[in-house]
């Protein structure tokens, strides 16, 4: 008990109370038990009674109690141009659609596949850029070939140059690039830039 009392006195001395107001000696045993020291009430700089009278006459805002009105107010407060988050179901449906389309393309012979992929990626003079850093693509990079081809995408080389310098069969390179466009991994610069 003696150590607590001494610590309390030290803390109160650090507060440097105003002369004669709220000192440890005035507080007595009650202050030691409760850990508080009585202080004089400080009056605000404005007229409290006048402030109270002014606020009584002010109109109160109505409280909405109707459920339909509450819902309208909630909808009005939401930003309508925000994009809703996509759930896993929408993503899974997109993946199935892409898988079906790729199965149909792979059923074609090589010349037809090349023509189809070239038409999808046309014009081949466009310059692709990655939408994210290659280290952030994670599961979208299915195999080493994909990582290798995406390594050429630097925002400077056009598609036709990437196909030429990659050293892989043209059809493999075009498949990888087409799949990257479908997965929003690649984007193309607009002509204004």
PDB file of C-alpha atoms in Angstrom:
ATOM      1  CA  UNK A   1       0.000   0.000   0.000  1.00  0.00           C
ATOM      2  CA  UNK A   2       2.851   2.389   0.819  1.00  0.00           C
ATOM      3  CA  UNK A   3       4.512   1.913  -2.587  1.00  0.00           C
ATOM      4  CA  UNK A   4       1.212   2.548  -4.412  1.00  0.00           C
ATOM      5  CA  UNK A   5       0.632   5.730  -2.430  1.00  0.00           C
ATOM      6  CA  UNK A   6       4.165   6.943  -3.197  1.00  0.00           C
ATOM      7  CA  UNK A   7       3.704   6.165  -6.948  1.00  0.00           C
ATOM      8  CA  UNK A   8       0.369   7.992  -6.979  1.00  0.00           C
ATOM      9  CA  UNK A   9       1.948  11.058  -5.347  1.00  0.00           C
ATOM     10  CA  UNK A  10       4.770  11.023  -7.909  1.00  0.00           C
ATOM     11  CA  UNK A  11       2.279  10.858 -10.805  1.00  0.00           C
ATOM     12  CA  UNK A  12       0.222  13.676  -9.337  1.00  0.00           C
ATOM     13  CA  UNK A  13       3.331  15.817  -8.856  1.00  0.00           C
ATOM     14  CA  UNK A  14       4.208  15.299 -12.516  1.00  0.00           C
ATOM     15  CA  UNK A  15       0.823  16.703 -13.534  1.00  0.00           C
ATOM     16  CA  UNK A  16       1.795  20.042 -11.948  1.00  0.00           C
ATOM     17  CA  UNK A  17      -1.640  21.079 -10.722  1.00  0.00           C
ATOM     18  CA  UNK A  18      -2.600  24.755 -10.524  1.00  0.00           C
ATOM     19  CA  UNK A  19      -1.870  26.491  -7.246  1.00  0.00           C
ATOM     20  CA  UNK A  20      -4.039  25.092  -4.524  1.00  0.00           C
ATOM     21  CA  UNK A  21      -6.348  23.178  -6.864  1.00  0.00           C
ATOM     22  CA  UNK A  22      -6.433  19.414  -6.682  1.00  0.00           C
ATOM     23  CA  UNK A  23      -3.258  18.725  -4.700  1.00  0.00           C
ATOM     24  CA  UNK A  24      -2.551  15.332  -3.215  1.00  0.00           C
ATOM     25  CA  UNK A  25      -2.940  16.607   0.339  1.00  0.00           C
ATOM     26  CA  UNK A  26      -6.428  18.011  -0.398  1.00  0.00           C
ATOM     27  CA  UNK A  27      -7.559  14.774  -2.008  1.00  0.00           C
ATOM     28  CA  UNK A  28      -7.100  12.726   1.122  1.00  0.00           C
ATOM     29  CA  UNK A  29      -7.682   8.986   1.575  1.00  0.00           C
ATOM     30  CA  UNK A  30     -10.609   8.819  -0.879  1.00  0.00           C
ATOM     31  CA  UNK A  31      -8.381   9.935  -3.747  1.00  0.00           C
ATOM     32  CA  UNK A  32      -5.773   7.341  -2.842  1.00  0.00           C
ATOM     33  CA  UNK A  33      -8.380   4.572  -2.975  1.00  0.00           C
ATOM     34  CA  UNK A  34     -10.100   5.696  -6.174  1.00  0.00           C
ATOM     35  CA  UNK A  35      -6.967   6.944  -7.939  1.00  0.00           C
ATOM     36  CA  UNK A  36      -8.549  10.315  -8.749  1.00  0.00           C
ATOM     37  CA  UNK A  37      -7.944  13.831  -7.555  1.00  0.00           C
ATOM     38  CA  UNK A  38     -10.842  16.290  -7.421  1.00  0.00           C
ATOM     39  CA  UNK A  39     -10.410  19.249  -9.755  1.00  0.00           C
ATOM     40  CA  UNK A  40     -12.278  22.473 -10.103  1.00  0.00           C
ATOM     41  CA  UNK A  41     -14.851  22.607 -12.925  1.00  0.00           C
ATOM     42  CA  UNK A  42     -13.622  24.720 -15.809  1.00  0.00           C
ATOM     43  CA  UNK A  43     -16.334  26.887 -17.340  1.00  0.00           C
ATOM     44  CA  UNK A  44     -16.354  27.134 -21.150  1.00  0.00           C
ATOM     45  CA  UNK A  45     -15.621  30.445 -22.877  1.00  0.00           C
ATOM     46  CA  UNK A  46     -19.149  30.678 -24.354  1.00  0.00           C
ATOM     47  CA  UNK A  47     -22.480  31.201 -22.612  1.00  0.00           C
ATOM     48  CA  UNK A  48     -23.769  27.716 -21.812  1.00  0.00           C
ATOM     49  CA  UNK A  49     -27.355  28.787 -21.038  1.00  0.00           C
ATOM     50  CA  UNK A  50     -27.682  30.709 -24.318  1.00  0.00           C
ATOM     51  CA  UNK A  51     -26.298  27.719 -26.249  1.00  0.00           C
ATOM     52  CA  UNK A  52     -28.876  25.446 -24.592  1.00  0.00           C
ATOM     53  CA  UNK A  53     -31.725  27.829 -25.498  1.00  0.00           C
ATOM     54  CA  UNK A  54     -30.560  28.097 -29.130  1.00  0.00           C
ATOM     55  CA  UNK A  55     -30.435  24.342 -29.617  1.00  0.00           C
ATOM     56  CA  UNK A  56     -33.928  23.802 -28.204  1.00  0.00           C
ATOM     57  CA  UNK A  57     -35.489  25.932 -30.958  1.00  0.00           C
ATOM     58  CA  UNK A  58     -33.584  24.220 -33.773  1.00  0.00           C
ATOM     59  CA  UNK A  59     -35.513  21.780 -35.954  1.00  0.00           C
ATOM     60  CA  UNK A  60     -34.639  18.179 -35.519  1.00  0.00           C
ATOM     61  CA  UNK A  61     -33.889  16.057 -38.580  1.00  0.00           C
ATOM     62  CA  UNK A  62     -36.562  13.475 -39.291  1.00  0.00           C
ATOM     63  CA  UNK A  63     -35.812   9.855 -38.540  1.00  0.00           C
ATOM     64  CA  UNK A  64     -36.750   7.513 -41.343  1.00  0.00           C
ATOM     65  CA  UNK A  65     -38.862   4.666 -40.034  1.00  0.00           C
ATOM     66  CA  UNK A  66     -40.453   3.384 -43.246  1.00  0.00           C
ATOM     67  CA  UNK A  67     -38.595   0.282 -44.515  1.00  0.00           C
ATOM     68  CA  UNK A  68     -39.031   1.241 -48.189  1.00  0.00           C
ATOM     69  CA  UNK A  69     -37.701   4.760 -47.560  1.00  0.00           C
ATOM     70  CA  UNK A  70     -34.724   3.343 -45.670  1.00  0.00           C
ATOM     71  CA  UNK A  71     -33.906   1.042 -48.589  1.00  0.00           C
ATOM     72  CA  UNK A  72     -34.203   3.941 -51.080  1.00  0.00           C
ATOM     73  CA  UNK A  73     -31.880   6.079 -48.954  1.00  0.00           C
ATOM     74  CA  UNK A  74     -29.370   3.240 -48.680  1.00  0.00           C
ATOM     75  CA  UNK A  75     -29.368   2.647 -52.431  1.00  0.00           C
ATOM     76  CA  UNK A  76     -29.045   6.379 -53.119  1.00  0.00           C
ATOM     77  CA  UNK A  77     -25.993   6.549 -50.858  1.00  0.00           C
ATOM     78  CA  UNK A  78     -24.136   3.770 -52.691  1.00  0.00           C
ATOM     79  CA  UNK A  79     -21.892   4.786 -55.563  1.00  0.00           C
ATOM     80  CA  UNK A  80     -23.585   3.491 -58.674  1.00  0.00           C
ATOM     81  CA  UNK A  81     -20.435   3.531 -60.792  1.00  0.00           C
ATOM     82  CA  UNK A  82     -18.582   1.097 -58.551  1.00  0.00           C
ATOM     83  CA  UNK A  83     -17.823  -2.324 -59.955  1.00  0.00           C
ATOM     84  CA  UNK A  84     -19.350  -5.167 -57.946  1.00  0.00           C
ATOM     85  CA  UNK A  85     -16.908  -7.877 -56.897  1.00  0.00           C
ATOM     86  CA  UNK A  86     -16.941 -11.038 -58.966  1.00  0.00           C
ATOM     87  CA  UNK A  87     -17.567 -14.245 -57.117  1.00  0.00           C
ATOM     88  CA  UNK A  88     -15.979 -17.604 -57.753  1.00  0.00           C
ATOM     89  CA  UNK A  89     -18.977 -18.792 -59.786  1.00  0.00           C
ATOM     90  CA  UNK A  90     -18.538 -16.125 -62.479  1.00  0.00           C
ATOM     91  CA  UNK A  91     -14.840 -16.948 -62.684  1.00  0.00           C
ATOM     92  CA  UNK A  92     -15.528 -20.678 -62.939  1.00  0.00           C
ATOM     93  CA  UNK A  93     -18.068 -20.089 -65.722  1.00  0.00           C
ATOM     94  CA  UNK A  94     -15.517 -18.028 -67.668  1.00  0.00           C
ATOM     95  CA  UNK A  95     -12.911 -20.775 -67.245  1.00  0.00           C
ATOM     96  CA  UNK A  96     -15.319 -23.414 -68.555  1.00  0.00           C
ATOM     97  CA  UNK A  97     -16.201 -21.251 -71.570  1.00  0.00           C
ATOM     98  CA  UNK A  98     -12.519 -20.700 -72.389  1.00  0.00           C
ATOM     99  CA  UNK A  99     -11.765 -24.416 -71.947  1.00  0.00           C
ATOM    100  CA  UNK A 100     -14.582 -25.378 -74.338  1.00  0.00           C
ATOM    101  CA  UNK A 101     -13.397 -22.846 -76.916  1.00  0.00           C
ATOM    102  CA  UNK A 102      -9.812 -24.114 -76.683  1.00  0.00           C
ATOM    103  CA  UNK A 103     -10.989 -27.717 -77.030  1.00  0.00           C
ATOM    104  CA  UNK A 104     -12.822 -26.728 -80.221  1.00  0.00           C
ATOM    105  CA  UNK A 105      -9.749 -24.916 -81.581  1.00  0.00           C
ATOM    106  CA  UNK A 106      -7.429 -27.820 -80.799  1.00  0.00           C
ATOM    107  CA  UNK A 107      -9.766 -30.126 -82.724  1.00  0.00           C
ATOM    108  CA  UNK A 108      -8.867 -28.181 -85.899  1.00  0.00           C
ATOM    109  CA  UNK A 109      -5.799 -29.091 -87.932  1.00  0.00           C
ATOM    110  CA  UNK A 110      -2.618 -26.994 -87.480  1.00  0.00           C
ATOM    111  CA  UNK A 111      -3.162 -24.695 -90.488  1.00  0.00           C
ATOM    112  CA  UNK A 112      -6.710 -23.865 -89.376  1.00  0.00           C
ATOM    113  CA  UNK A 113      -5.522 -23.286 -85.798  1.00  0.00           C
ATOM    114  CA  UNK A 114      -2.805 -20.906 -87.019  1.00  0.00           C
ATOM    115  CA  UNK A 115      -5.326 -18.971 -89.120  1.00  0.00           C
ATOM    116  CA  UNK A 116      -7.794 -18.795 -86.225  1.00  0.00           C
ATOM    117  CA  UNK A 117      -5.181 -17.641 -83.674  1.00  0.00           C
ATOM    118  CA  UNK A 118      -3.651 -15.086 -86.075  1.00  0.00           C
ATOM    119  CA  UNK A 119      -7.149 -13.687 -86.732  1.00  0.00           C
ATOM    120  CA  UNK A 120      -7.859 -13.443 -82.980  1.00  0.00           C
ATOM    121  CA  UNK A 121      -4.585 -11.656 -82.265  1.00  0.00           C
ATOM    122  CA  UNK A 122      -4.645  -9.461 -85.401  1.00  0.00           C
ATOM    123  CA  UNK A 123      -3.122  -7.083 -86.171  1.00  0.00           C
ATOM    124  CA  UNK A 124       0.203  -8.648 -85.283  1.00  0.00           C
ATOM    125  CA  UNK A 125       1.840  -5.198 -85.213  1.00  0.00           C
ATOM    126  CA  UNK A 126       0.175  -4.414 -81.862  1.00  0.00           C
ATOM    127  CA  UNK A 127       2.461  -4.076 -78.844  1.00  0.00           C
ATOM    128  CA  UNK A 128       1.337  -6.084 -75.790  1.00  0.00           C
ATOM    129  CA  UNK A 129       2.035  -5.171 -72.165  1.00  0.00           C
ATOM    130  CA  UNK A 130       1.528  -7.174 -68.994  1.00  0.00           C
ATOM    131  CA  UNK A 131      -1.343  -6.024 -66.788  1.00  0.00           C
ATOM    132  CA  UNK A 132       0.652  -7.075 -63.697  1.00  0.00           C
ATOM    133  CA  UNK A 133       4.238  -7.923 -62.904  1.00  0.00           C
ATOM    134  CA  UNK A 134       5.155 -11.418 -64.067  1.00  0.00           C
ATOM    135  CA  UNK A 135       5.933 -12.383 -60.453  1.00  0.00           C
ATOM    136  CA  UNK A 136       2.298 -11.610 -59.505  1.00  0.00           C
ATOM    137  CA  UNK A 137       0.737 -13.883 -62.143  1.00  0.00           C
ATOM    138  CA  UNK A 138       1.222 -17.069 -60.117  1.00  0.00           C
ATOM    139  CA  UNK A 139      -1.365 -19.704 -61.137  1.00  0.00           C
ATOM    140  CA  UNK A 140      -1.984 -18.066 -64.519  1.00  0.00           C
ATOM    141  CA  UNK A 141       1.443 -19.263 -65.628  1.00  0.00           C
ATOM    142  CA  UNK A 142       0.631 -22.884 -66.411  1.00  0.00           C
ATOM    143  CA  UNK A 143       4.007 -24.113 -67.639  1.00  0.00           C
ATOM    144  CA  UNK A 144       7.578 -22.942 -68.314  1.00  0.00           C
ATOM    145  CA  UNK A 145       6.717 -22.141 -71.951  1.00  0.00           C
ATOM    146  CA  UNK A 146       4.117 -19.610 -70.803  1.00  0.00           C
ATOM    147  CA  UNK A 147       6.613 -17.921 -68.486  1.00  0.00           C
ATOM    148  CA  UNK A 148       9.194 -17.919 -71.279  1.00  0.00           C
ATOM    149  CA  UNK A 149       6.846 -16.278 -73.814  1.00  0.00           C
ATOM    150  CA  UNK A 150       5.520 -13.742 -71.301  1.00  0.00           C
ATOM    151  CA  UNK A 151       9.132 -12.810 -70.576  1.00  0.00           C
ATOM    152  CA  UNK A 152       9.267 -11.254 -74.056  1.00  0.00           C
ATOM    153  CA  UNK A 153       6.267  -9.036 -73.322  1.00  0.00           C
ATOM    154  CA  UNK A 154       7.890  -5.782 -72.298  1.00  0.00           C
ATOM    155  CA  UNK A 155       5.663  -3.136 -73.863  1.00  0.00           C
ATOM    156  CA  UNK A 156       8.183  -2.570 -76.686  1.00  0.00           C
ATOM    157  CA  UNK A 157       8.069  -5.635 -78.953  1.00  0.00           C
ATOM    158  CA  UNK A 158       5.087  -6.189 -81.282  1.00  0.00           C
ATOM    159  CA  UNK A 159       3.382  -9.593 -81.405  1.00  0.00           C
ATOM    160  CA  UNK A 160       5.025 -10.554 -84.714  1.00  0.00           C
ATOM    161  CA  UNK A 161       8.506  -9.959 -83.263  1.00  0.00           C
ATOM    162  CA  UNK A 162       7.719 -12.001 -80.141  1.00  0.00           C
ATOM    163  CA  UNK A 163       6.589 -14.909 -82.352  1.00  0.00           C
ATOM    164  CA  UNK A 164       9.803 -14.666 -84.427  1.00  0.00           C
ATOM    165  CA  UNK A 165      12.337 -14.393 -81.607  1.00  0.00           C
ATOM    166  CA  UNK A 166      10.724 -16.854 -79.175  1.00  0.00           C
ATOM    167  CA  UNK A 167      12.153 -19.880 -80.960  1.00  0.00           C
ATOM    168  CA  UNK A 168       9.105 -22.038 -80.185  1.00  0.00           C
ATOM    169  CA  UNK A 169       6.738 -23.367 -82.834  1.00  0.00           C
ATOM    170  CA  UNK A 170       4.521 -20.481 -84.002  1.00  0.00           C
ATOM    171  CA  UNK A 171       1.329 -22.279 -83.043  1.00  0.00           C
ATOM    172  CA  UNK A 172       2.503 -22.760 -79.425  1.00  0.00           C
ATOM    173  CA  UNK A 173       3.509 -19.116 -79.117  1.00  0.00           C
ATOM    174  CA  UNK A 174       0.176 -17.927 -80.540  1.00  0.00           C
ATOM    175  CA  UNK A 175      -1.783 -20.224 -78.201  1.00  0.00           C
ATOM    176  CA  UNK A 176       0.062 -18.848 -75.185  1.00  0.00           C
ATOM    177  CA  UNK A 177      -0.451 -15.230 -76.270  1.00  0.00           C
ATOM    178  CA  UNK A 178      -4.140 -15.809 -77.049  1.00  0.00           C
ATOM    179  CA  UNK A 179      -4.738 -17.482 -73.697  1.00  0.00           C
ATOM    180  CA  UNK A 180      -2.942 -14.597 -71.937  1.00  0.00           C
ATOM    181  CA  UNK A 181      -5.271 -12.109 -73.659  1.00  0.00           C
ATOM    182  CA  UNK A 182      -8.317 -14.178 -72.583  1.00  0.00           C
ATOM    183  CA  UNK A 183      -7.076 -14.229 -68.981  1.00  0.00           C
ATOM    184  CA  UNK A 184      -6.507 -10.437 -68.982  1.00  0.00           C
ATOM    185  CA  UNK A 185      -2.787 -10.936 -68.480  1.00  0.00           C
ATOM    186  CA  UNK A 186      -1.990  -8.983 -71.663  1.00  0.00           C
ATOM    187  CA  UNK A 187      -3.292  -5.620 -72.745  1.00  0.00           C
ATOM    188  CA  UNK A 188      -2.492  -3.550 -75.816  1.00  0.00           C
ATOM    189  CA  UNK A 189      -1.398   0.070 -75.957  1.00  0.00           C
ATOM    190  CA  UNK A 190      -3.765   2.469 -77.635  1.00  0.00           C
ATOM    191  CA  UNK A 191      -2.449   4.253 -80.721  1.00  0.00           C
ATOM    192  CA  UNK A 192      -2.515   7.632 -78.936  1.00  0.00           C
ATOM    193  CA  UNK A 193       0.418   6.727 -76.685  1.00  0.00           C
TER     194      UNK A 193
END
